[in-house]
XYZ file of C-alpha atoms in Angstrom:
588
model
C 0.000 0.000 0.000
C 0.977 3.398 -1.015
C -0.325 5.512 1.986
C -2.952 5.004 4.627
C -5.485 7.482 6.271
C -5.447 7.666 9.587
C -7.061 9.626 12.192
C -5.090 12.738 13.263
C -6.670 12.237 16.914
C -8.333 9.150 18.683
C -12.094 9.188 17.358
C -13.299 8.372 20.505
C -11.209 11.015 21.973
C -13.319 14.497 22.779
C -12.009 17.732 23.565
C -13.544 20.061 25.975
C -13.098 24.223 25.052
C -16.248 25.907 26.511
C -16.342 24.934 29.949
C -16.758 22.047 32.410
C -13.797 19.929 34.500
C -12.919 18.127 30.949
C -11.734 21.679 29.929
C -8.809 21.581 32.678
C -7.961 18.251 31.415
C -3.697 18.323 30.878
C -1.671 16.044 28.900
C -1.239 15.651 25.084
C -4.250 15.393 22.798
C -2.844 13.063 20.454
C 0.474 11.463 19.173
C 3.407 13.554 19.094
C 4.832 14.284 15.725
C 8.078 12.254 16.089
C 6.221 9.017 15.709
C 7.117 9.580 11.406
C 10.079 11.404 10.107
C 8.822 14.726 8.171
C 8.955 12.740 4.605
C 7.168 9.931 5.886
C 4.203 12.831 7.211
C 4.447 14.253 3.915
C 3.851 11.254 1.301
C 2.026 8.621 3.551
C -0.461 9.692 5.375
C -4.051 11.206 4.649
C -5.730 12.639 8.105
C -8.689 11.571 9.001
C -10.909 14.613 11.044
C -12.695 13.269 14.254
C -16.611 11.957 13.019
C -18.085 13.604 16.331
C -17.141 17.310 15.149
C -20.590 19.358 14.123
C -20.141 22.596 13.785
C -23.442 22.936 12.163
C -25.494 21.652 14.948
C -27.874 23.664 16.715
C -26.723 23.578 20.185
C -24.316 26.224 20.505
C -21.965 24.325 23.043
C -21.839 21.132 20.702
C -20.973 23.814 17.748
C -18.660 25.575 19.576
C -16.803 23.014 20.813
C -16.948 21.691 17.596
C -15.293 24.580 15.399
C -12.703 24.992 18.050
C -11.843 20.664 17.469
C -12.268 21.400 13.788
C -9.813 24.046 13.802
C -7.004 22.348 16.425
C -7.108 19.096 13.647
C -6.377 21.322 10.472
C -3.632 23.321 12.064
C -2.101 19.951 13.266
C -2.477 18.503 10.238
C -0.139 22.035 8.630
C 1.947 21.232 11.205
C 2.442 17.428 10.154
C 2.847 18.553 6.709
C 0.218 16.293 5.661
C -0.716 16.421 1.799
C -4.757 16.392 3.075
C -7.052 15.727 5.258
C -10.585 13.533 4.642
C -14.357 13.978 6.220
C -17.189 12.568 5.437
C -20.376 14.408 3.489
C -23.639 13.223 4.735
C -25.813 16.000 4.233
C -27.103 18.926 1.752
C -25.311 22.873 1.894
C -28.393 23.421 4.032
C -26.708 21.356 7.094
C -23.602 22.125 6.228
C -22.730 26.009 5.716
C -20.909 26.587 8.568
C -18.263 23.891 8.018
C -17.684 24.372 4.165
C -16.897 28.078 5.395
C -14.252 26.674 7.852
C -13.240 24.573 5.182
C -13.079 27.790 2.807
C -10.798 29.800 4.916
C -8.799 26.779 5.596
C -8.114 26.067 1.359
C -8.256 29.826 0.616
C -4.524 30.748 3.492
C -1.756 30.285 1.916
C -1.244 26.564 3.301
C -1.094 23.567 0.129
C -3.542 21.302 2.416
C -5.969 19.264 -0.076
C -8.943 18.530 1.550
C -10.481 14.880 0.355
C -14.759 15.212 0.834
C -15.877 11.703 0.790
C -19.259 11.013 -0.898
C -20.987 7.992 -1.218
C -21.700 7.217 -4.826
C -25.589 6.354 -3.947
C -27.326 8.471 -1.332
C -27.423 5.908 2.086
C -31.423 6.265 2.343
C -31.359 4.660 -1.545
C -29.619 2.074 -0.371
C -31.506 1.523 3.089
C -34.738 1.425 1.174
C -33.303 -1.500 -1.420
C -33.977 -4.205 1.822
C -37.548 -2.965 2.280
C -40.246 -3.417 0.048
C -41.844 0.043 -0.325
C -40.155 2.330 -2.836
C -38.036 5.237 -1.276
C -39.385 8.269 -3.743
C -37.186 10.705 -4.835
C -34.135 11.832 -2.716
C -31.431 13.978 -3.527
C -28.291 12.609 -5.697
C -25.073 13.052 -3.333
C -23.526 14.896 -6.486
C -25.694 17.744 -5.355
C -24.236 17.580 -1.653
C -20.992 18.064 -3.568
C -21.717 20.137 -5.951
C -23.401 22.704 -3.521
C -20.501 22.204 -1.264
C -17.586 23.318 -3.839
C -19.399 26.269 -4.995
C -19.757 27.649 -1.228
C -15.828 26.998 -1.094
C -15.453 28.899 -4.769
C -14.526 25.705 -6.827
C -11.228 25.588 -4.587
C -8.611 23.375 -6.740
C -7.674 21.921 -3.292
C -11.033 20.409 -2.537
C -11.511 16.894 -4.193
C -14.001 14.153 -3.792
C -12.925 10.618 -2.211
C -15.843 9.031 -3.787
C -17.824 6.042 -1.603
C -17.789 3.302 -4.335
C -21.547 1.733 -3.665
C -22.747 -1.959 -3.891
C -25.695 -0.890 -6.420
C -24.197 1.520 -8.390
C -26.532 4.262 -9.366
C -27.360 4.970 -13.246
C -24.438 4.901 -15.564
C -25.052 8.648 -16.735
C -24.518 9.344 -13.082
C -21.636 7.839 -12.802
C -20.295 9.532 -16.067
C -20.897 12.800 -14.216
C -18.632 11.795 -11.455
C -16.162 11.787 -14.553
C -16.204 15.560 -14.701
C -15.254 15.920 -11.159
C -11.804 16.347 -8.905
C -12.043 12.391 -8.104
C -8.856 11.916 -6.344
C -9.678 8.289 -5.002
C -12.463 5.319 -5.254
C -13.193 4.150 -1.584
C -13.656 0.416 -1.846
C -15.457 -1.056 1.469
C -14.259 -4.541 2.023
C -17.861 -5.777 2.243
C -18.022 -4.942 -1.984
C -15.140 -7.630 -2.722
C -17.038 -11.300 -3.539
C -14.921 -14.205 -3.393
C -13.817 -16.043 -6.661
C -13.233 -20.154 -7.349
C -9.808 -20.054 -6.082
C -10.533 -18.050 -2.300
C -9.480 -14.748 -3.562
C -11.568 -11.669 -3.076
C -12.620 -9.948 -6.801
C -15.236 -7.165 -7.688
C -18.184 -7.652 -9.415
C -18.348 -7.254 -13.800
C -19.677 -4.091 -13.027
C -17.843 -2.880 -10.209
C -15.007 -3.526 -12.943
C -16.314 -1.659 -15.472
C -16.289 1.338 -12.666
C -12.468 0.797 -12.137
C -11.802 1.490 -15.734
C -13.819 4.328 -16.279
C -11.792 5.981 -13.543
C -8.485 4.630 -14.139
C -8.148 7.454 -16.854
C -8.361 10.163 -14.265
C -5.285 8.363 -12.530
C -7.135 8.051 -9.287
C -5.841 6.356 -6.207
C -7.552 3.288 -4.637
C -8.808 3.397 -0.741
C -9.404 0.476 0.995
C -11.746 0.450 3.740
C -13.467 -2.102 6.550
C -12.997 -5.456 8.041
C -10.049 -8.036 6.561
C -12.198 -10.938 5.447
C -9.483 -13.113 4.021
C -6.076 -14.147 5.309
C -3.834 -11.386 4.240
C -5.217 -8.085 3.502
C -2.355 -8.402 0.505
C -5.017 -10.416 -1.652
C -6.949 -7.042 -1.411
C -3.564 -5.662 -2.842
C -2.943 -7.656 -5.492
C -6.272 -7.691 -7.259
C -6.453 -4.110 -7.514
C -3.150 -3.368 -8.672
C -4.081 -6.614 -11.256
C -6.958 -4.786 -12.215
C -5.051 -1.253 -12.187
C -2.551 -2.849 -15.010
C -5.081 -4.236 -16.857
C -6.891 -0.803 -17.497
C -3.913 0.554 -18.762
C -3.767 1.249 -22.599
C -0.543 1.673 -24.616
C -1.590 2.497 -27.926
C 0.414 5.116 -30.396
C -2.872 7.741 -29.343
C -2.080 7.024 -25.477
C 1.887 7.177 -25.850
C 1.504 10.405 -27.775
C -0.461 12.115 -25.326
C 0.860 10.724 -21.902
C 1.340 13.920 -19.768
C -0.651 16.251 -21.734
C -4.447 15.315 -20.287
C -6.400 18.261 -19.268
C -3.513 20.607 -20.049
C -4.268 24.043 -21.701
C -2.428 24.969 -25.193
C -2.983 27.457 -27.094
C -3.984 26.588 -30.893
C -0.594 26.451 -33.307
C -0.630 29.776 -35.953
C 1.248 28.438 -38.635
C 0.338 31.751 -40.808
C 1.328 33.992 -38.395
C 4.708 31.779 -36.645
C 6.529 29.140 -38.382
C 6.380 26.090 -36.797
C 9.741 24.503 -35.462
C 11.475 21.363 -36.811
C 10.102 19.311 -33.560
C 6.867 20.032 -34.269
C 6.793 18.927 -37.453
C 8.498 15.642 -36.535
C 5.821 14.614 -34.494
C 2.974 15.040 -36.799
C 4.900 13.440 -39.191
C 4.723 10.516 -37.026
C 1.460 10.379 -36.773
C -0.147 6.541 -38.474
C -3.149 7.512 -39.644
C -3.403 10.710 -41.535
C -0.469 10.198 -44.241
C -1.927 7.007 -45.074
C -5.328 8.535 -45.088
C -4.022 11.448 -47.226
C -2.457 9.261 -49.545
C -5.484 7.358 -50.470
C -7.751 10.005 -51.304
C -4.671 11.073 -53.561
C -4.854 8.030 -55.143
C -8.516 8.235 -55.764
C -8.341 11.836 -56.903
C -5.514 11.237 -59.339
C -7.461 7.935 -60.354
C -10.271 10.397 -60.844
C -8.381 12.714 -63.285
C -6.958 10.300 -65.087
C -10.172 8.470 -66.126
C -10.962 11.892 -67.869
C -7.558 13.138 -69.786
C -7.649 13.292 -73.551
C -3.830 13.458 -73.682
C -2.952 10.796 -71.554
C 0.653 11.768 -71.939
C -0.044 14.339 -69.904
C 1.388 15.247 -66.677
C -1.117 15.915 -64.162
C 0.017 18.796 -61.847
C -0.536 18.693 -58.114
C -0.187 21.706 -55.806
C 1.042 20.386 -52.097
C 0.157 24.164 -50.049
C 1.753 24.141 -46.783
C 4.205 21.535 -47.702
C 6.178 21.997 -44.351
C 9.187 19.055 -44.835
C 7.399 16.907 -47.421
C 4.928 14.254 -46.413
C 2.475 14.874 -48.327
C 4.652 14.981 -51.483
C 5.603 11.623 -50.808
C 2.186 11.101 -50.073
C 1.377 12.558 -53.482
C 4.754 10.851 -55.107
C 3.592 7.385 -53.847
C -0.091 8.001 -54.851
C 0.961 8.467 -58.607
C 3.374 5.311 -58.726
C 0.575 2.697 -57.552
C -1.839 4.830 -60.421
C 0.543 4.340 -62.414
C 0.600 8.203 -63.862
C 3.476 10.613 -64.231
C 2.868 13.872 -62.303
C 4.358 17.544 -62.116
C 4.183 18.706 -57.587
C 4.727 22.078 -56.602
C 5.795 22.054 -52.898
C 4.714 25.670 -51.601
C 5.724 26.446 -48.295
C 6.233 29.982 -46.551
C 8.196 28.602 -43.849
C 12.322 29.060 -44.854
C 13.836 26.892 -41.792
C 11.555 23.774 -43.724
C 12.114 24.851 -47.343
C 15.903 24.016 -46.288
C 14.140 20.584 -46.021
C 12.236 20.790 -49.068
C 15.225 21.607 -51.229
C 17.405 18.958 -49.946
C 14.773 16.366 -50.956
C 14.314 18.184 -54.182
C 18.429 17.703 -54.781
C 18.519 14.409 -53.823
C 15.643 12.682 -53.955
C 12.896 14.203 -55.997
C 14.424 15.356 -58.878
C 12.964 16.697 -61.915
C 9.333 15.179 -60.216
C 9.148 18.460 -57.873
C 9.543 21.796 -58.277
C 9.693 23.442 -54.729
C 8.366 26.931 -54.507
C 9.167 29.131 -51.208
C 7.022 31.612 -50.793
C 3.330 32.564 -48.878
C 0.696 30.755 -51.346
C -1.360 33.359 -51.067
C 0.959 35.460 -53.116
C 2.318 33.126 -55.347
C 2.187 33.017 -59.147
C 1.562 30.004 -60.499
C 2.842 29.156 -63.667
C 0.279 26.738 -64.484
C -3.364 26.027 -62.929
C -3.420 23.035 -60.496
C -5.401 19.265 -61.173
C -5.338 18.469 -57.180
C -4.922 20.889 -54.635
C -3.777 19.267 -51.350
C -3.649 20.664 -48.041
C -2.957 20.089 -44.392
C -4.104 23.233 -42.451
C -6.789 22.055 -40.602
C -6.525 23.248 -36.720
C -8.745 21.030 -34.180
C -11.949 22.943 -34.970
C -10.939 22.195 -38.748
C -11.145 26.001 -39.584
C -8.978 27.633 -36.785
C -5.825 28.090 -38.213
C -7.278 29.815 -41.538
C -7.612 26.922 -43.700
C -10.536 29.096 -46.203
C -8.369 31.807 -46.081
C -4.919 30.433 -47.262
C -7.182 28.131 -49.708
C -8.987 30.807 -51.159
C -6.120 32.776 -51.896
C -4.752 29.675 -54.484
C -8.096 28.948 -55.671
C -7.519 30.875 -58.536
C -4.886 28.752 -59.589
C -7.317 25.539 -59.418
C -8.988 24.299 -62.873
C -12.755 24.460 -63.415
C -12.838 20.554 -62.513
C -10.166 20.404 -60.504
C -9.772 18.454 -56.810
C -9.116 19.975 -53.496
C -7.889 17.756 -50.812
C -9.623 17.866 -48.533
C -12.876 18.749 -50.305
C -14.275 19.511 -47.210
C -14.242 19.931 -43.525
C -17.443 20.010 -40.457
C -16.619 21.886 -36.725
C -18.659 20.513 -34.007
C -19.467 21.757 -30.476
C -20.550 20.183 -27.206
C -21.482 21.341 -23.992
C -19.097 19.857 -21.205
C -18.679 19.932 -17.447
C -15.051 20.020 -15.839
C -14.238 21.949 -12.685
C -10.779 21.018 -13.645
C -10.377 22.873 -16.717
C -12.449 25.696 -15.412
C -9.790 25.716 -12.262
C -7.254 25.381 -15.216
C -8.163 28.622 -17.217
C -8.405 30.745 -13.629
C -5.431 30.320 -12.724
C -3.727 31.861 -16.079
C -2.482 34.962 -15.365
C -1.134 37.540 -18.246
C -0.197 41.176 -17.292
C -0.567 42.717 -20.927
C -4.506 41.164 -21.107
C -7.818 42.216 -19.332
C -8.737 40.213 -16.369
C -11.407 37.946 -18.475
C -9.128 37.117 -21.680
C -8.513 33.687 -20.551
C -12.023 33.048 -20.289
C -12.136 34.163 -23.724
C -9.963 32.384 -25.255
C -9.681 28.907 -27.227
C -7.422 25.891 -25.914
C -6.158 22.751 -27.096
C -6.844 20.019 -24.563
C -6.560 16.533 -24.308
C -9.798 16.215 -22.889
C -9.784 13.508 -19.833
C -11.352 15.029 -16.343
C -14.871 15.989 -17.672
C -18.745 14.911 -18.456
C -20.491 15.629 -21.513
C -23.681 17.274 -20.870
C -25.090 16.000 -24.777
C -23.476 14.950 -27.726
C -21.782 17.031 -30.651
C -23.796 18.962 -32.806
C -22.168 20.204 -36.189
C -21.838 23.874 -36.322
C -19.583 25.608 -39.292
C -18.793 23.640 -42.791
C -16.507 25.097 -45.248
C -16.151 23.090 -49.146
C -13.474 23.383 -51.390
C -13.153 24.620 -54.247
C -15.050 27.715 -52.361
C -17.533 29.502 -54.117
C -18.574 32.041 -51.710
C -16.697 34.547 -50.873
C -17.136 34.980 -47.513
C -15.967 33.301 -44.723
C -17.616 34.604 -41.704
C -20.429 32.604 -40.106
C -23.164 32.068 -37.612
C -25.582 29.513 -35.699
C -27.322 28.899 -32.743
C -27.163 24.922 -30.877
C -29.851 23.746 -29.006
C -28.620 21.293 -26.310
C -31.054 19.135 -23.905
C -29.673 18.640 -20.447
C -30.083 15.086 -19.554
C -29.430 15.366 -15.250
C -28.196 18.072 -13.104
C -25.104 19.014 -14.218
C -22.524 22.648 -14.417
C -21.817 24.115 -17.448
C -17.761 25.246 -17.730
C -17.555 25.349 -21.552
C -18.090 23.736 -24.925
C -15.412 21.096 -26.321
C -14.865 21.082 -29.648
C -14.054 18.834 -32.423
C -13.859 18.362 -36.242
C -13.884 15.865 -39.126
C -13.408 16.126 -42.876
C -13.588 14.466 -46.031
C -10.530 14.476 -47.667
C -11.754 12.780 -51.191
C -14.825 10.983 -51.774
C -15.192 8.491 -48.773
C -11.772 8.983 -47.069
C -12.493 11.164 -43.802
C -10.511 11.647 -40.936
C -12.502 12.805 -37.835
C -11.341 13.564 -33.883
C -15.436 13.267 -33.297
C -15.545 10.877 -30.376
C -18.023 9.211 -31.714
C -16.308 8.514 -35.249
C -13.117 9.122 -34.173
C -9.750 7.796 -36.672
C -8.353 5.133 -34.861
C -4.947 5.711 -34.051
C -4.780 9.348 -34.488
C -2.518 11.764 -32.873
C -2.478 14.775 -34.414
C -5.271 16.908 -32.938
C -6.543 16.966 -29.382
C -10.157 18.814 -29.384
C -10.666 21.896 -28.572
C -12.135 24.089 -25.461
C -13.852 27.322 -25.230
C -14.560 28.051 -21.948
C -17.420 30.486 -20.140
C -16.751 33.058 -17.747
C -19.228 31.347 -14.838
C -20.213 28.089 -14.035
C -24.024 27.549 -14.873
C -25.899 25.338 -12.761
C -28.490 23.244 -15.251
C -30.914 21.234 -14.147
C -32.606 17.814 -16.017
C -34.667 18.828 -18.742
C -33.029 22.228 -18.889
C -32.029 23.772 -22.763
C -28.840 25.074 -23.340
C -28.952 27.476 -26.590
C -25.823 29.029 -27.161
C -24.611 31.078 -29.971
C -21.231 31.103 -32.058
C -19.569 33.690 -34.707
C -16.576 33.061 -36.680
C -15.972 36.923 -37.637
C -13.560 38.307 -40.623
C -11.483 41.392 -40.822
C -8.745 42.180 -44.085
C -6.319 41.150 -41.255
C -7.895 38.677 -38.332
C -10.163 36.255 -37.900
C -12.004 35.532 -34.119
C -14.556 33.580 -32.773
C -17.102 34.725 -30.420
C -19.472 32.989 -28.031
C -22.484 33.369 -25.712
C -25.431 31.807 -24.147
C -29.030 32.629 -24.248
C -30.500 29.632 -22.212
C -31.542 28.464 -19.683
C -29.950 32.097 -18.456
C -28.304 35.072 -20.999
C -24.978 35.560 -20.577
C -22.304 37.913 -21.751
C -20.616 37.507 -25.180
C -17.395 35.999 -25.070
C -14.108 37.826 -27.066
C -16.222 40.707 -28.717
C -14.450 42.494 -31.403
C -11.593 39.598 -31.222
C -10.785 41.716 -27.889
C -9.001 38.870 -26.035
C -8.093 36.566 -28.940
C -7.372 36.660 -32.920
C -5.829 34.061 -35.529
């Protein structure tokens, strides 16, 4: 075992601080400190505050007495060095005010003391009410004890939940929402653990199923209760068997190790050329070259089936061409079709046209011509078959794909291809108190106090609870026709249970040729994929919805001759300010 919780004083031990003989009672009032070395205080041990402290009840010596034991614990606990301390939640924000305020003042000093709240999964009078035979009726989720709790304490990023793993396990869209939470541990009583064929203690298939939706969010394991076999290793053993057994190692998971729930802001490969590292590891990515060079295949298929001189080289333009892939892509393509080609590698970056040129030299030959310079502003000498392209940002048009590709449309013939021919944003509302913790703590000098609220992040999205599924919201087609690029729409989302609203994630898929798409859609998601996390815009408050609630909410992409911004805002279930007007906080 990693580290235990323990109680910081005997629970059966009560202190006396309003009056009576107990008050004059000397001698220590727990362990001395010296018991542990300092390291061992600081990485093993989780305090556990005395159950008989209620500094909510209504007789003022019990509460004052209370508050004053409340108080002695947490400043022993600094003292110890302890990384947290645990209670238990049994109760609504009605019967507990007065100790989340304690608790406030405690997380808001200067001290780096995480408080664990443990919460039962399924609300104890649920559970009581499974061995009778009348029905309970409704009573209130123990997400709402939390939830309440949290935002009294002002969504504190040192408050987490400890969360009371249940032996009926309440609705699975509940337990999703759990997913959007500060879990830092599953609390497994001993009484949950059946025992298999062999002697050994195991959890139920479902039970399971609960370990691996929660082994994502890296969350510890607590053991709790009774020893009901012969070692209370066996416990041990199975979890850390079923701990290994959740963990994936695929090129998506390798790739993004380290990066879950952590803010970046969108690449601007118009605006900054990207460095040599970054480029390697798209390169690496499985999927998309492969992808990529399929459609090419079809597309070149496609304009072959049609030439009258069939001598003729058909000319690809590769815009963007950073250090080459998709001219090999493109190179490759034509030698399974069979057809001689002319490629124009344009790319405005210099550091990778050192990269281009090389290849050019020594590989390529006569096959490519490579052309350094911003398409936009290129001359071509000759209009384009296939136009291919890789400037899709995670919400597909964020890092100006219409813009760059309208400015080389003119070089495209009447029937030529552009690859991709297409591409589809989508938006969905999501709930994660860590990424809303996450944006208020950026700081920038040089910005108004909002702009991080009103700007767009990358994210590998892993701590947080979809409140409905994606809905598509801007689509762009190439060859482009119209000539603007700005847009609008309003999404209609129905809130399923009660839930908080941080922000909308965001995703995108395309189709590059025909039926070859790549998509970072969960739902359709290309397997094996690296090379966009989604995206996250987030909202200045919290909104508490309730089941049955609709969230509308409103998006702009807006154009200027020199920027182009997004803006955001919410009209149900309550109006809300729009987010980045005029670009103020953030352009591309």
């Amino acid at each position: 075992y990693e580290f235990m919780c323990v109680p910081l004083v005997h629970p059966l031990f009560k202190r006396e601080f309003v009056s009576g003989s107990a008050k004059k009672r000397t001698g220590p009032f727990t362990r001395p400190d010296i018991v542990l070395c300092s390291s061992d205080w600081n990485t093993l041990i989780i305090g556990k505050l005395s159950p008989h402290i209620k500094v909510d009840s209504k007789n003022p010596s019990l509460k004052k007495n209370s508050e004053e034991t409340l108080k002695q614990e947490l400043a022993l606990a600094s003292h110890l060095g302890l990384v947290g301390v645990t209670f238990k939640l049994t109760k609504g924000i009605k019967e507990n005010a007065n100790l989340s305020r304690i608790i406030c003042d405690k997380v808001s000093s200067m001290c780096s003391l995480q408080v664990w709240i443990q919460v039962p999964m399924e609300n104890p009078i649920k559970q009581a009410y499974s061995y009778r035979e009348e029905d309970c009726g409704k009573v209130e989720s123990p997400w709402e004890w939390w939830n309440a709790f949290r935002i009294v304490c002002d969504y504190n990023r040192k408050l987490g939940v400890a969360l009371i793993v249940s032996h009926d396990l309440p609705d699975q869209e509940e337990i999703d929402r759990w997913l959007g939470e500060p879990v830092k541990c599953l609390i497994f009583p001993t009484t949950l653990f059946i025992t298999n064929k062999k002697g050994y203690p195991v959890l139920s298939k479902a039970h399971q199923a609960l370990v691996k939706k929660f082994a994502m969010l890296e969350v510890q394991f607590v053991l709790t209760g009774q020893n009901r076999y012969q070692s209370i290793t066996y416990y041990h053993n199975y979890l850390e068997y079923l701990w290994k057994d959740c963990e994936s190692d695929g090129a998506v998971e390798r790739y993004a190790r380290g990066y879950e729930d952590y803010l970046q802001c969108p690449l601007q490969p118009l605006m900054d050329n990207l460095e040599s590292q970054t480029y390697e590891v798209f390169e690496k990515d499985p999927v998309k070259y492969s992808q990529y060079q399929t459609a090419i295949y079809q597309a070149i298929s496609a304009v072959k089936s049609k030439l009258e001189d069939k001598s003729r080289k058909i000319v690809i333009m590769v815009v963007g061409a950073g250090r080459g892939p998709l001219v090999r892509a493109s190179l490759n393509a034509a030698k399974k079709a069979n057809q001689s080609i002319k490629v124009y590698a344009v790319e405005k970056n210099p550091n990778a046209v050192l990269t281009l040129q090389a290849l050019e030299k020594d590989l390529w030959e006569d096959k490519v011509t490579v052309v350094s310079c911003d398409m936009r502003e290129w001359n071509s000498p000759e209009n384009a078959d296939i136009v291919v392209s890789e400037l899709l940002g995670s919400f597909g048009d964020n890092e100006l794909s219409p813009e760059c590709l309208d400015g080389i449309q003119r070089f495209v013939k009447p029937d030529g291809i552009c690859i991709p021919t297409s591409y589809t944003s989508y938006i969905a509302p999501v709930q994660s108190s860590k990424l809303y913790n996450e944006v208020r703590q950026c700081r920038d000098k040089d910005k108004h106090t909002l702009a991080h609220f009103e700007t767009s992040y990358v994210v590998h999205l892993q701590n947080k609870y979809d409140i409905a599924k994606p809905q598509p919201l801007f689509t762009f087609k190439h060859p482009n026709n119209a000539t603007d690029n700005s847009r609008y729409d309003t999404k209609v989302f129905k809130v399923r249970q009660n839930s908080v609203l941080h922000g909308f994630s965001g995703y995108f898929d395309t189709v590059l040729f025909n039926n070859i798409t790549l998509s970072i859609k969960p739902s359709t998601h290309s397997p094996g994929m690296f090379s966009w996390f989604p995206i996250f815009f987030p909202i200045r408050e919290p909104i508490q919805l309730k089941a049955g609630d609709q969230i509308v909410v409103h998006f702009w992409r807006q154009c200027n001759s020199k920027n182009v911004w997004y803006e955001w805002c919410i009209s149900e279930p309550f109006p809300g300010p729009i987010h980045n007007p005029g670009g103020r906080s953030y352009t591309i």
